[in-house]
XYZ file of C-alpha atoms in Angstrom:
667
model
C 0.000 0.000 0.000
C 1.136 3.517 -0.671
C 0.434 6.823 1.005
C 0.680 9.949 -1.150
C 2.837 12.448 0.731
C 2.287 15.303 -1.704
C -0.948 17.258 -1.739
C -3.257 16.808 -4.723
C -5.660 19.362 -6.143
C -8.222 20.320 -3.547
C -10.720 21.262 -6.222
C -13.544 18.946 -7.216
C -12.577 15.755 -9.011
C -14.307 16.900 -12.189
C -11.752 19.660 -12.656
C -9.001 17.193 -13.574
C -11.019 15.064 -15.994
C -10.330 17.299 -18.963
C -13.889 17.031 -20.302
C -16.503 19.718 -20.693
C -20.153 18.721 -20.870
C -22.347 20.355 -23.475
C -24.820 22.889 -22.055
C -28.305 21.548 -21.530
C -29.782 23.947 -24.060
C -27.877 22.277 -26.890
C -29.931 19.068 -26.684
C -32.174 18.640 -29.720
C -34.877 16.139 -30.545
C -32.761 14.460 -33.214
C -31.256 11.001 -33.077
C -27.626 10.169 -33.543
C -24.921 11.181 -31.087
C -25.867 12.312 -27.569
C -25.588 16.033 -26.912
C -23.617 15.254 -23.759
C -20.280 13.965 -25.134
C -19.554 10.238 -25.096
C -16.454 10.988 -23.014
C -18.718 12.123 -20.183
C -20.912 9.014 -20.249
C -17.805 6.799 -20.450
C -16.390 7.958 -17.107
C -16.170 5.527 -14.232
C -18.153 6.782 -11.239
C -16.170 9.844 -10.203
C -17.223 9.592 -6.555
C -17.960 5.984 -5.720
C -18.542 6.076 -1.961
C -18.605 8.539 0.951
C -18.761 7.659 4.650
C -18.462 9.478 7.968
C -16.440 8.056 10.875
C -18.327 6.888 13.985
C -17.166 9.940 15.974
C -18.263 12.244 13.128
C -14.815 13.859 12.875
C -13.646 12.462 9.525
C -15.123 11.652 6.127
C -13.702 9.172 3.632
C -14.286 9.684 -0.094
C -13.578 6.983 -2.697
C -12.823 8.981 -5.841
C -11.189 8.809 -9.270
C -9.613 12.006 -10.581
C -8.828 11.328 -14.238
C -10.347 9.444 -17.156
C -7.773 6.654 -17.103
C -6.865 7.027 -13.444
C -7.398 4.665 -10.526
C -9.485 5.177 -7.418
C -7.975 7.047 -4.505
C -9.100 7.137 -0.900
C -9.328 10.695 0.411
C -9.901 11.460 4.064
C -11.203 14.856 5.169
C -11.694 16.453 8.547
C -15.393 17.173 8.896
C -14.631 20.656 10.219
C -12.691 21.476 7.020
C -13.944 19.794 3.818
C -12.041 22.247 1.593
C -8.922 20.091 1.360
C -8.119 16.438 2.076
C -6.334 15.532 5.295
C -4.962 12.323 3.733
C -4.827 10.991 0.162
C -4.193 7.244 -0.112
C -3.378 4.848 -2.907
C -2.862 1.065 -3.096
C -0.244 0.995 -5.853
C 0.260 -1.374 -7.664
C -3.262 -2.487 -6.737
C -6.380 -0.310 -6.851
C -8.623 0.427 -3.883
C -12.137 -0.788 -4.743
C -13.910 -0.416 -1.384
C -13.510 1.322 1.948
C -15.534 1.709 5.130
C -15.003 2.960 8.656
C -14.638 0.202 11.234
C -14.020 2.608 14.124
C -12.860 6.176 14.667
C -9.321 5.021 13.974
C -9.540 2.226 11.400
C -10.743 1.850 7.814
C -11.138 -1.570 6.214
C -11.532 -2.304 2.525
C -10.425 -4.283 -0.502
C -8.085 -3.744 -3.424
C -7.670 -5.564 -6.709
C -5.216 -5.971 -9.557
C -5.761 -7.547 -12.979
C -2.948 -10.064 -13.249
C -4.170 -12.490 -15.904
C -5.215 -12.183 -19.520
C -7.406 -15.278 -19.765
C -10.309 -16.867 -17.929
C -9.795 -20.497 -16.960
C -13.448 -21.305 -16.308
C -16.804 -19.957 -15.134
C -16.434 -17.380 -12.344
C -12.610 -17.643 -12.482
C -11.823 -14.015 -13.192
C -8.576 -12.254 -14.007
C -8.301 -10.141 -10.840
C -6.457 -10.856 -7.598
C -7.695 -9.333 -4.338
C -6.319 -8.198 -1.018
C -7.904 -6.811 2.108
C -6.376 -3.867 3.881
C -6.664 -1.982 7.139
C -5.686 1.661 7.417
C -4.757 3.181 10.767
C -5.663 6.862 10.673
C -3.744 7.704 13.838
C -0.522 5.991 12.750
C -1.047 6.854 9.063
C -0.227 3.266 8.180
C -1.607 0.489 5.947
C -1.569 -3.228 6.746
C -2.347 -5.847 4.128
C -4.591 -8.863 4.646
C -4.050 -11.407 1.873
C -7.232 -12.841 0.427
C -10.602 -12.025 -1.083
C -12.526 -10.656 1.907
C -15.651 -8.641 2.514
C -17.041 -7.285 5.778
C -19.382 -9.608 7.694
C -19.854 -7.219 10.638
C -17.983 -4.167 11.906
C -18.425 -5.144 15.599
C -19.307 -1.675 16.931
C -18.465 -2.679 20.526
C -14.934 -3.814 19.559
C -13.397 -0.830 17.746
C -10.089 -2.608 17.037
C -11.703 -5.678 15.433
C -13.826 -6.655 12.465
C -15.484 -9.830 11.148
C -14.637 -10.677 7.533
C -15.821 -13.407 5.201
C -14.038 -15.048 2.283
C -14.934 -14.558 -1.362
C -16.884 -11.305 -1.044
C -14.580 -8.420 -1.983
C -16.847 -8.036 -5.014
C -20.349 -9.272 -4.064
C -22.378 -11.364 -6.484
C -24.161 -8.596 -8.362
C -27.068 -10.516 -9.819
C -29.382 -13.344 -8.890
C -28.435 -15.709 -11.700
C -26.512 -18.201 -9.544
C -28.934 -20.257 -7.428
C -26.077 -22.046 -5.649
C -24.102 -19.014 -4.449
C -25.748 -19.138 -1.009
C -24.740 -22.788 -0.560
C -21.010 -22.326 -1.247
C -19.104 -22.550 2.046
C -17.318 -19.441 3.319
C -14.952 -18.939 6.205
C -15.261 -16.160 8.775
C -12.364 -14.529 10.569
C -12.025 -12.008 13.350
C -9.295 -9.562 12.409
C -7.604 -7.490 15.111
C -6.679 -4.340 13.231
C -4.344 -3.054 15.933
C -2.292 -6.255 16.120
C -2.736 -7.385 12.501
C -3.848 -10.854 13.613
C -6.556 -13.025 12.044
C -8.496 -15.690 13.939
C -10.904 -18.231 12.422
C -14.378 -17.815 13.921
C -16.482 -20.141 11.780
C -15.649 -22.402 8.862
C -18.515 -23.052 6.490
C -19.499 -26.575 5.501
C -22.005 -27.987 3.045
C -24.549 -28.319 5.834
C -23.865 -24.860 7.300
C -22.205 -22.942 4.434
C -22.587 -19.287 5.412
C -23.670 -17.266 8.426
C -25.153 -13.925 9.384
C -23.726 -12.323 12.526
C -25.153 -9.850 14.995
C -23.331 -6.779 16.294
C -21.803 -8.808 19.123
C -20.202 -11.243 16.675
C -22.653 -14.084 17.321
C -23.565 -16.225 14.289
C -27.366 -16.079 14.117
C -28.545 -17.943 11.025
C -27.489 -19.979 8.009
C -29.089 -21.801 5.072
C -27.752 -25.213 4.101
C -28.607 -27.963 1.665
C -29.391 -31.626 2.301
C -28.307 -33.705 -0.706
C -30.308 -36.729 0.374
C -33.668 -35.001 0.763
C -32.970 -32.204 -1.788
C -34.088 -29.675 0.802
C -32.844 -26.201 1.652
C -32.810 -25.852 5.431
C -32.568 -22.660 7.481
C -30.982 -22.833 10.929
C -30.644 -20.262 13.710
C -28.784 -19.714 16.960
C -29.564 -17.526 19.911
C -26.727 -15.386 21.296
C -24.252 -17.510 23.229
C -25.396 -20.835 21.750
C -22.833 -23.099 20.086
C -25.059 -25.208 17.858
C -27.634 -24.615 15.132
C -31.370 -25.259 15.460
C -33.517 -25.933 12.389
C -36.513 -23.668 11.863
C -37.507 -23.889 8.182
C -37.032 -26.244 5.261
C -38.384 -26.580 1.748
C -37.997 -29.153 -1.001
C -35.948 -27.875 -3.920
C -37.280 -30.696 -6.081
C -40.699 -29.028 -5.959
C -41.419 -26.594 -8.775
C -43.414 -24.256 -6.559
C -40.279 -23.604 -4.479
C -38.212 -22.308 -7.391
C -39.280 -18.754 -6.628
C -37.918 -19.052 -3.092
C -34.591 -20.373 -4.371
C -34.032 -18.027 -7.282
C -35.464 -14.791 -5.918
C -33.003 -14.686 -3.030
C -35.133 -12.479 -0.768
C -37.490 -15.050 0.778
C -35.522 -15.772 3.922
C -34.730 -14.602 7.432
C -33.730 -10.920 7.309
C -33.011 -9.975 10.898
C -33.832 -10.158 14.574
C -35.535 -8.007 17.159
C -32.577 -6.550 19.105
C -34.764 -6.395 22.223
C -35.863 -10.040 21.978
C -33.481 -12.656 20.465
C -36.393 -15.104 20.169
C -38.099 -12.958 17.506
C -36.927 -12.861 13.898
C -38.134 -11.172 10.720
C -38.835 -13.455 7.763
C -39.944 -12.620 4.206
C -41.990 -15.438 2.687
C -45.128 -15.832 0.580
C -46.482 -18.759 2.640
C -48.724 -20.013 -0.164
C -49.859 -16.568 -1.286
C -48.879 -14.872 -4.535
C -46.994 -11.942 -2.975
C -44.277 -12.307 -0.359
C -44.868 -10.537 2.950
C -42.801 -9.677 6.017
C -43.582 -11.922 8.968
C -42.602 -12.112 12.605
C -41.224 -15.519 13.608
C -40.956 -16.862 17.155
C -37.979 -19.190 17.585
C -39.190 -20.415 20.971
C -42.458 -21.746 19.563
C -41.280 -22.388 15.995
C -44.338 -20.528 14.712
C -44.981 -17.586 12.423
C -46.632 -14.697 14.181
C -47.936 -11.370 12.909
C -47.831 -10.394 9.241
C -45.954 -7.091 9.550
C -46.109 -5.760 5.976
C -47.556 -6.745 2.597
C -48.919 -5.250 -0.635
C -51.350 -6.560 -3.229
C -49.145 -5.390 -6.114
C -45.574 -6.427 -5.319
C -43.467 -8.546 -2.997
C -41.871 -7.239 0.147
C -38.208 -7.612 -0.825
C -36.257 -6.255 2.119
C -36.284 -4.441 5.438
C -34.994 -1.162 6.797
C -33.360 -0.952 10.185
C -32.597 2.176 12.193
C -30.124 4.615 10.637
C -28.377 4.852 14.010
C -25.138 2.805 14.001
C -25.371 -0.512 15.804
C -29.152 -0.300 16.143
C -30.956 -3.112 14.314
C -34.463 -1.975 15.262
C -36.893 -2.681 12.417
C -38.203 0.599 10.979
C -39.579 -0.315 7.537
C -40.250 -2.850 4.783
C -39.260 -2.309 1.132
C -41.187 -3.192 -2.037
C -40.747 -2.315 -5.742
C -43.021 0.038 -7.691
C -42.155 3.251 -9.529
C -39.148 3.193 -7.200
C -38.316 1.158 -4.130
C -41.031 2.196 -1.691
C -41.017 1.838 2.092
C -43.810 0.823 4.447
C -42.708 2.670 7.580
C -43.102 1.348 11.134
C -41.169 4.163 12.818
C -42.563 7.689 12.517
C -39.295 9.297 13.610
C -37.290 7.556 10.902
C -39.956 8.358 8.315
C -39.904 12.028 9.331
C -36.119 12.105 8.966
C -36.282 10.694 5.433
C -39.137 13.026 4.514
C -37.041 15.990 5.668
C -34.021 14.841 3.686
C -36.080 14.314 0.537
C -37.512 17.819 0.907
C -34.030 19.350 0.938
C -32.187 17.327 -1.728
C -32.764 18.523 -5.313
C -34.353 15.880 -7.565
C -34.738 13.526 -4.597
C -35.697 10.003 -5.683
C -33.983 7.094 -3.897
C -32.572 8.690 -0.753
C -30.467 6.684 1.667
C -28.531 7.420 4.860
C -25.316 5.577 4.026
C -23.497 6.297 7.294
C -24.095 8.178 10.521
C -22.075 9.130 13.581
C -22.828 7.316 16.818
C -24.336 10.461 18.341
C -26.647 10.795 15.316
C -25.611 14.387 14.606
C -23.526 13.827 11.477
C -24.520 11.727 8.511
C -23.779 11.029 4.862
C -26.864 10.905 2.663
C -26.954 9.673 -0.920
C -29.530 10.250 -3.637
C -29.910 8.515 -6.997
C -32.693 8.927 -9.517
C -33.696 9.956 -13.029
C -32.360 13.503 -12.633
C -29.396 12.625 -10.400
C -26.611 10.180 -11.378
C -25.847 9.788 -7.695
C -25.043 12.570 -5.247
C -23.552 12.577 -1.739
C -24.487 15.040 1.004
C -22.975 15.832 4.387
C -25.425 16.692 7.156
C -23.559 18.265 10.059
C -24.646 20.670 12.794
C -28.041 21.050 11.166
C -26.688 22.054 7.748
C -26.553 20.069 4.505
C -23.655 20.334 2.028
C -23.217 18.547 -1.276
C -19.917 16.662 -1.355
C -19.862 15.182 -4.828
C -21.514 13.204 -7.591
C -20.988 9.968 -9.434
C -20.923 12.085 -12.587
C -20.538 15.805 -11.855
C -20.420 16.725 -15.555
C -24.055 15.792 -16.204
C -26.724 18.340 -15.271
C -30.326 17.514 -14.252
C -31.683 19.351 -17.327
C -29.791 16.923 -19.566
C -31.553 13.922 -18.061
C -35.036 12.466 -18.536
C -37.761 11.359 -16.159
C -38.755 7.705 -15.808
C -42.446 6.833 -16.209
C -43.774 3.694 -14.531
C -46.288 1.962 -16.802
C -48.107 -1.374 -16.923
C -49.453 -3.153 -19.989
C -51.241 -6.470 -20.661
C -49.408 -9.555 -21.922
C -50.713 -11.041 -25.163
C -51.753 -14.294 -23.469
C -53.913 -12.325 -21.023
C -52.262 -13.901 -17.985
C -50.271 -10.944 -16.677
C -49.895 -7.219 -16.428
C -46.276 -6.356 -17.171
C -44.625 -3.552 -15.146
C -42.238 -1.405 -17.187
C -40.212 1.798 -17.103
C -40.473 4.239 -20.018
C -38.303 7.239 -20.836
C -38.881 9.688 -23.661
C -36.583 12.302 -25.221
C -37.400 15.976 -25.595
C -39.957 16.936 -28.239
C -43.125 15.320 -29.529
C -43.553 11.681 -30.532
C -43.796 9.283 -32.113
C -40.236 8.503 -31.052
C -37.670 5.954 -32.178
C -37.581 3.325 -29.424
C -34.935 1.080 -27.926
C -36.269 -1.789 -25.810
C -33.720 -2.638 -23.135
C -33.495 -5.677 -20.918
C -31.590 -6.348 -17.734
C -29.592 -9.463 -17.040
C -30.671 -12.314 -14.860
C -33.402 -12.782 -15.946
C -34.801 -13.624 -12.506
C -33.880 -10.287 -10.941
C -35.764 -7.188 -9.897
C -34.754 -4.107 -11.834
C -36.547 -0.979 -10.671
C -35.153 1.816 -12.843
C -34.048 4.962 -11.065
C -30.912 6.270 -12.724
C -29.514 4.078 -15.499
C -26.591 5.560 -17.395
C -27.168 3.647 -20.630
C -30.856 4.538 -20.683
C -30.143 8.210 -20.042
C -27.415 8.289 -22.678
C -29.760 6.815 -25.302
C -32.529 9.281 -24.411
C -29.995 12.110 -24.579
C -29.303 10.982 -28.154
C -33.001 11.240 -29.057
C -34.222 7.682 -28.476
C -37.073 6.628 -26.205
C -36.267 3.670 -23.934
C -38.527 0.926 -22.539
C -37.448 -1.425 -19.739
C -40.036 -4.238 -19.369
C -40.092 -6.420 -16.280
C -41.151 -9.494 -18.225
C -42.406 -12.697 -16.628
C -39.857 -14.448 -14.378
C -38.664 -11.039 -13.107
C -38.709 -11.132 -9.312
C -40.502 -8.807 -6.928
C -43.863 -8.975 -8.693
C -45.188 -12.178 -7.136
C -45.000 -15.914 -7.702
C -47.550 -15.922 -10.534
C -45.454 -13.419 -12.476
C -42.347 -15.522 -11.861
C -43.880 -18.925 -12.592
C -45.354 -17.715 -15.903
C -41.777 -17.517 -17.214
C -40.893 -21.149 -16.495
C -39.599 -22.684 -19.720
C -40.425 -19.491 -21.636
C -36.902 -18.166 -22.303
C -37.037 -16.762 -25.825
C -40.775 -17.504 -26.025
C -43.447 -15.825 -23.853
C -40.722 -13.914 -22.013
C -39.718 -12.493 -25.364
C -43.361 -11.776 -26.226
C -43.628 -9.620 -23.096
C -40.835 -7.384 -24.371
C -42.260 -7.181 -27.882
C -45.702 -6.435 -26.444
C -44.279 -3.430 -24.617
C -43.082 -1.940 -27.897
C -46.413 -2.709 -29.567
C -48.280 -1.104 -26.642
C -46.330 2.136 -27.080
C -46.852 2.016 -30.854
C -50.603 1.619 -30.316
C -50.550 4.636 -27.987
C -48.936 6.707 -30.724
C -45.770 7.243 -28.716
C -43.418 5.177 -30.885
C -42.676 5.002 -34.613
C -43.326 1.368 -35.666
C -40.527 1.545 -38.258
C -37.903 2.745 -35.771
C -37.637 0.173 -32.982
C -34.456 -1.595 -31.789
C -33.533 -3.986 -28.978
C -30.502 -3.781 -26.708
C -29.509 -6.057 -23.849
C -26.570 -7.236 -21.747
C -25.985 -10.744 -20.361
C -29.429 -12.424 -20.393
C -30.546 -9.268 -22.190
C -27.875 -10.048 -24.791
C -29.413 -13.503 -25.184
C -32.781 -11.813 -25.688
C -31.269 -9.552 -28.340
C -30.008 -12.546 -30.314
C -33.411 -14.220 -29.991
C -35.043 -11.001 -31.228
C -32.743 -10.968 -34.274
C -34.217 -14.249 -35.536
C -37.928 -13.654 -34.802
C -40.422 -13.374 -37.596
C -42.380 -11.223 -38.104
C -39.914 -8.891 -36.409
C -40.812 -5.861 -34.290
C -37.236 -4.561 -34.430
C -34.989 -2.964 -37.033
C -31.747 -4.097 -35.346
C -30.358 -5.482 -32.078
C -27.339 -4.821 -29.863
C -26.246 -7.913 -27.919
C -23.775 -7.299 -25.079
C -22.079 -10.138 -23.168
C -24.733 -12.352 -24.736
C -25.436 -15.958 -23.809
C -25.440 -17.214 -27.384
C -25.233 -20.940 -26.557
C -27.027 -21.696 -23.257
C -26.834 -25.425 -23.969
C -23.032 -25.294 -23.868
C -23.152 -23.200 -20.694
C -25.477 -25.691 -19.039
C -23.115 -28.566 -19.816
C -20.217 -26.602 -18.308
C -22.078 -25.794 -15.083
C -23.711 -29.106 -14.273
C -26.139 -29.039 -11.362
C -23.805 -29.550 -8.361
C -26.557 -30.498 -5.906
C -28.911 -32.590 -8.007
C -32.163 -30.758 -7.223
C -34.515 -31.777 -10.011
C -36.569 -28.580 -10.208
C -33.491 -26.363 -10.516
C -31.937 -28.694 -13.072
C -35.113 -28.663 -15.164
C -35.256 -24.881 -14.890
C -31.616 -24.613 -16.030
C -32.268 -26.841 -19.041
C -35.147 -24.617 -20.106
C -32.784 -21.678 -20.450
C -31.785 -22.982 -23.889
C -31.402 -26.757 -23.764
C -35.139 -27.013 -24.308
C -36.097 -23.408 -25.112
C -34.673 -21.151 -27.816
C -30.915 -21.489 -28.323
C -29.719 -18.483 -30.405
C -26.716 -20.215 -31.954
C -29.080 -22.737 -33.516
C -31.250 -19.921 -34.911
C -28.508 -18.138 -36.876
C -30.027 -19.016 -40.239
C -33.195 -17.146 -39.218
C -31.430 -13.840 -38.446
C -33.244 -11.167 -40.459
C -32.065 -7.811 -39.037
C -28.658 -6.226 -38.356
C -26.743 -7.292 -35.221
C -24.040 -5.588 -33.198
C -22.420 -8.030 -30.773
C -20.140 -6.756 -27.965
C -18.222 -8.859 -25.442
C -15.340 -8.547 -22.971
C -12.608 -11.070 -23.732
C -12.114 -11.959 -20.037
C -15.789 -12.281 -19.118
C -15.925 -14.826 -16.292
C -19.742 -14.950 -16.036
C -20.667 -15.349 -19.735
C -17.501 -16.813 -21.185
C -15.981 -15.388 -24.359
C -16.727 -18.554 -26.358
C -20.330 -17.316 -26.640
C -19.051 -14.417 -28.744
C -16.491 -16.443 -30.728
C -18.844 -19.335 -31.496
C -21.712 -17.067 -32.542
C -19.435 -14.940 -34.738
C -18.132 -18.099 -36.398
C -21.693 -19.378 -36.948
C -22.758 -16.045 -38.489
C -19.812 -16.073 -40.878
C -20.424 -19.694 -41.903
C -24.076 -18.883 -42.559
C -23.057 -16.005 -44.825
C -24.965 -13.405 -42.780
C -23.697 -10.000 -43.922
C -25.429 -7.590 -41.557
C -23.602 -8.519 -38.335
C -20.869 -6.507 -36.620
C -18.633 -7.538 -33.738
C -16.669 -5.663 -31.078
C -14.318 -7.138 -28.477
C -13.551 -5.142 -25.335
C -10.005 -6.167 -24.419
C -9.544 -6.823 -20.710
C -13.223 -6.313 -19.793
C -15.095 -8.745 -17.570
C -18.876 -9.052 -17.292
C -19.991 -6.412 -14.816
C -19.918 -2.642 -15.130
C -17.159 -2.140 -12.558
C -14.709 -3.798 -14.981
C -15.691 -1.566 -17.899
C -12.997 1.089 -17.765
C -13.149 4.471 -19.502
C -11.569 3.170 -22.709
C -13.970 0.199 -22.841
C -17.033 2.389 -22.486
C -15.791 5.011 -24.930
C -15.097 2.312 -27.523
C -18.463 0.623 -26.977
C -20.576 3.792 -26.982
C -18.884 5.191 -30.090
C -19.517 1.957 -31.983
C -23.078 1.668 -30.665
C -24.183 5.124 -31.808
C -22.548 4.697 -35.193
C -24.372 1.374 -35.603
C -27.740 2.813 -34.578
C -27.420 5.815 -36.866
C -26.017 4.132 -39.954
C -26.687 0.389 -39.860
C -29.894 -0.190 -37.895
C -32.321 -1.116 -40.651
C -33.017 0.980 -43.744
C -31.778 4.510 -43.139
C -30.728 3.815 -39.539
C -32.766 4.234 -36.371
């Protein structure tokens, strides 16, 4: 680790980027290049994280200061935010995360890309290290390994609980077995630099959640013999696990529990260790938040539910170390909260009233006395801003993209439309450019596909709208958060009814007069890339062209590589229907009838590069002329590995393709 001795510029990070954003007034209702330069959209998040120390005296800022630069860790004194007190670097590695453990210590992770090839699924090209930084001694210590924070142990300021394999969390819900992979948990003494094993995961008890005292409280394991997922708990001070819930993973109706990831135990009543908070649908369509009594083994009161969406998470008190339940979260036009605590609700209401373009407001850290806090906002008119609340005043500290102004961004409209089979109402997010319609439209799809994707601020969507295109983001069947019926309707429908749901969204907007029927395209990444390739071979075709990023072009080959490790029949049958039985794009190449742009990172460890190479080879052998291909050298699957040069290359090619090669006359 390296500490910069020399002072850097105290001005905002944007000053050193060497890019000037176009004024908002220059945006026109014409398609082509965005009015905000591609260089601006291609930036990594300028400010990635901000956090206040427990005593409220210092603020850490995770920031990048140049287009090709690496993240730095800046520490400020709260009483003087005009210049950094410390500027830290992890050379030759790069700091990728940081958080206060105590008034004195910061813990985080760093990475370095050391390989140029991927050896197998999920075997990426980065190496990781944990680090501890001692603010008082101005000294780094390195902790070898891929670690994330399990609990900061607020009552032990010199110690922290870490878990293996979580420096970069799994960022999507596509891996149903991630929760069953054993992890190890260590207590690290940051003052002494020692590491002590606390709990070693096994197949039966693979992972654990800990309370603020360092007690393991619950885990979910798998029984190979019975094919059941089993949840266990412990009370504080107990040394063994007690079973409290199990379900058969061979049963189709339990797939939603397994794949959604949110139907589980979420926390405990800090005043009563016998009471837990569980999200489950318990035979109903929508999941609710329930109280569970571990003494009796019985569900108690239903604490929160909606008729329109699942409860997907909980809120606890914003006060550090206080796990009091204050709210339940569900998806709609944004993530909404059912509040249980009027004081916490009033605090959030006050913050939303003061932050411009408030949308998804969150208290990301707070001092132990409650008087100082860091608040973040992210939404359609805000790429992500950070605010310091101190001594009753609020000050903006920075933005994920300070070069983009609210006037250059578009609002997101939450709509719902009927599926063609009459079974469902599809939630969707629609954005329109300036001017009157009908607009050219790009239908976008998230990865997964069994994920929830409420759209607040999405950089790609906003960039496309800034270039004059409308954008639609359907939450087609099998998307989570909208109930079991919505999920189950997608079983075995990859490339079929799931694809119809996306097409129906475009047709709905055409019928409303909002979209030009001769100017519609499809763009997706990961599973969305698969959907783009499926769309390219449909007939009759709604689209004039498709852009397929990190696309699963041969799901059959992927399935054979990632054989079901646990043998649960329902999950195995589900996996086969992702292309073994459903639509496999590489076998549909001869049906391609519109232009394709295919983009892929050559070190993608989630959707391996062979998907790109094999599909490109199949296109060339079939003599298809209207396909273009772009490799992003050194890019992995997720956005945090797309560096400035990757994004600039991709966006430049994408807009050229849309303007000049997307159907007759371009889009």
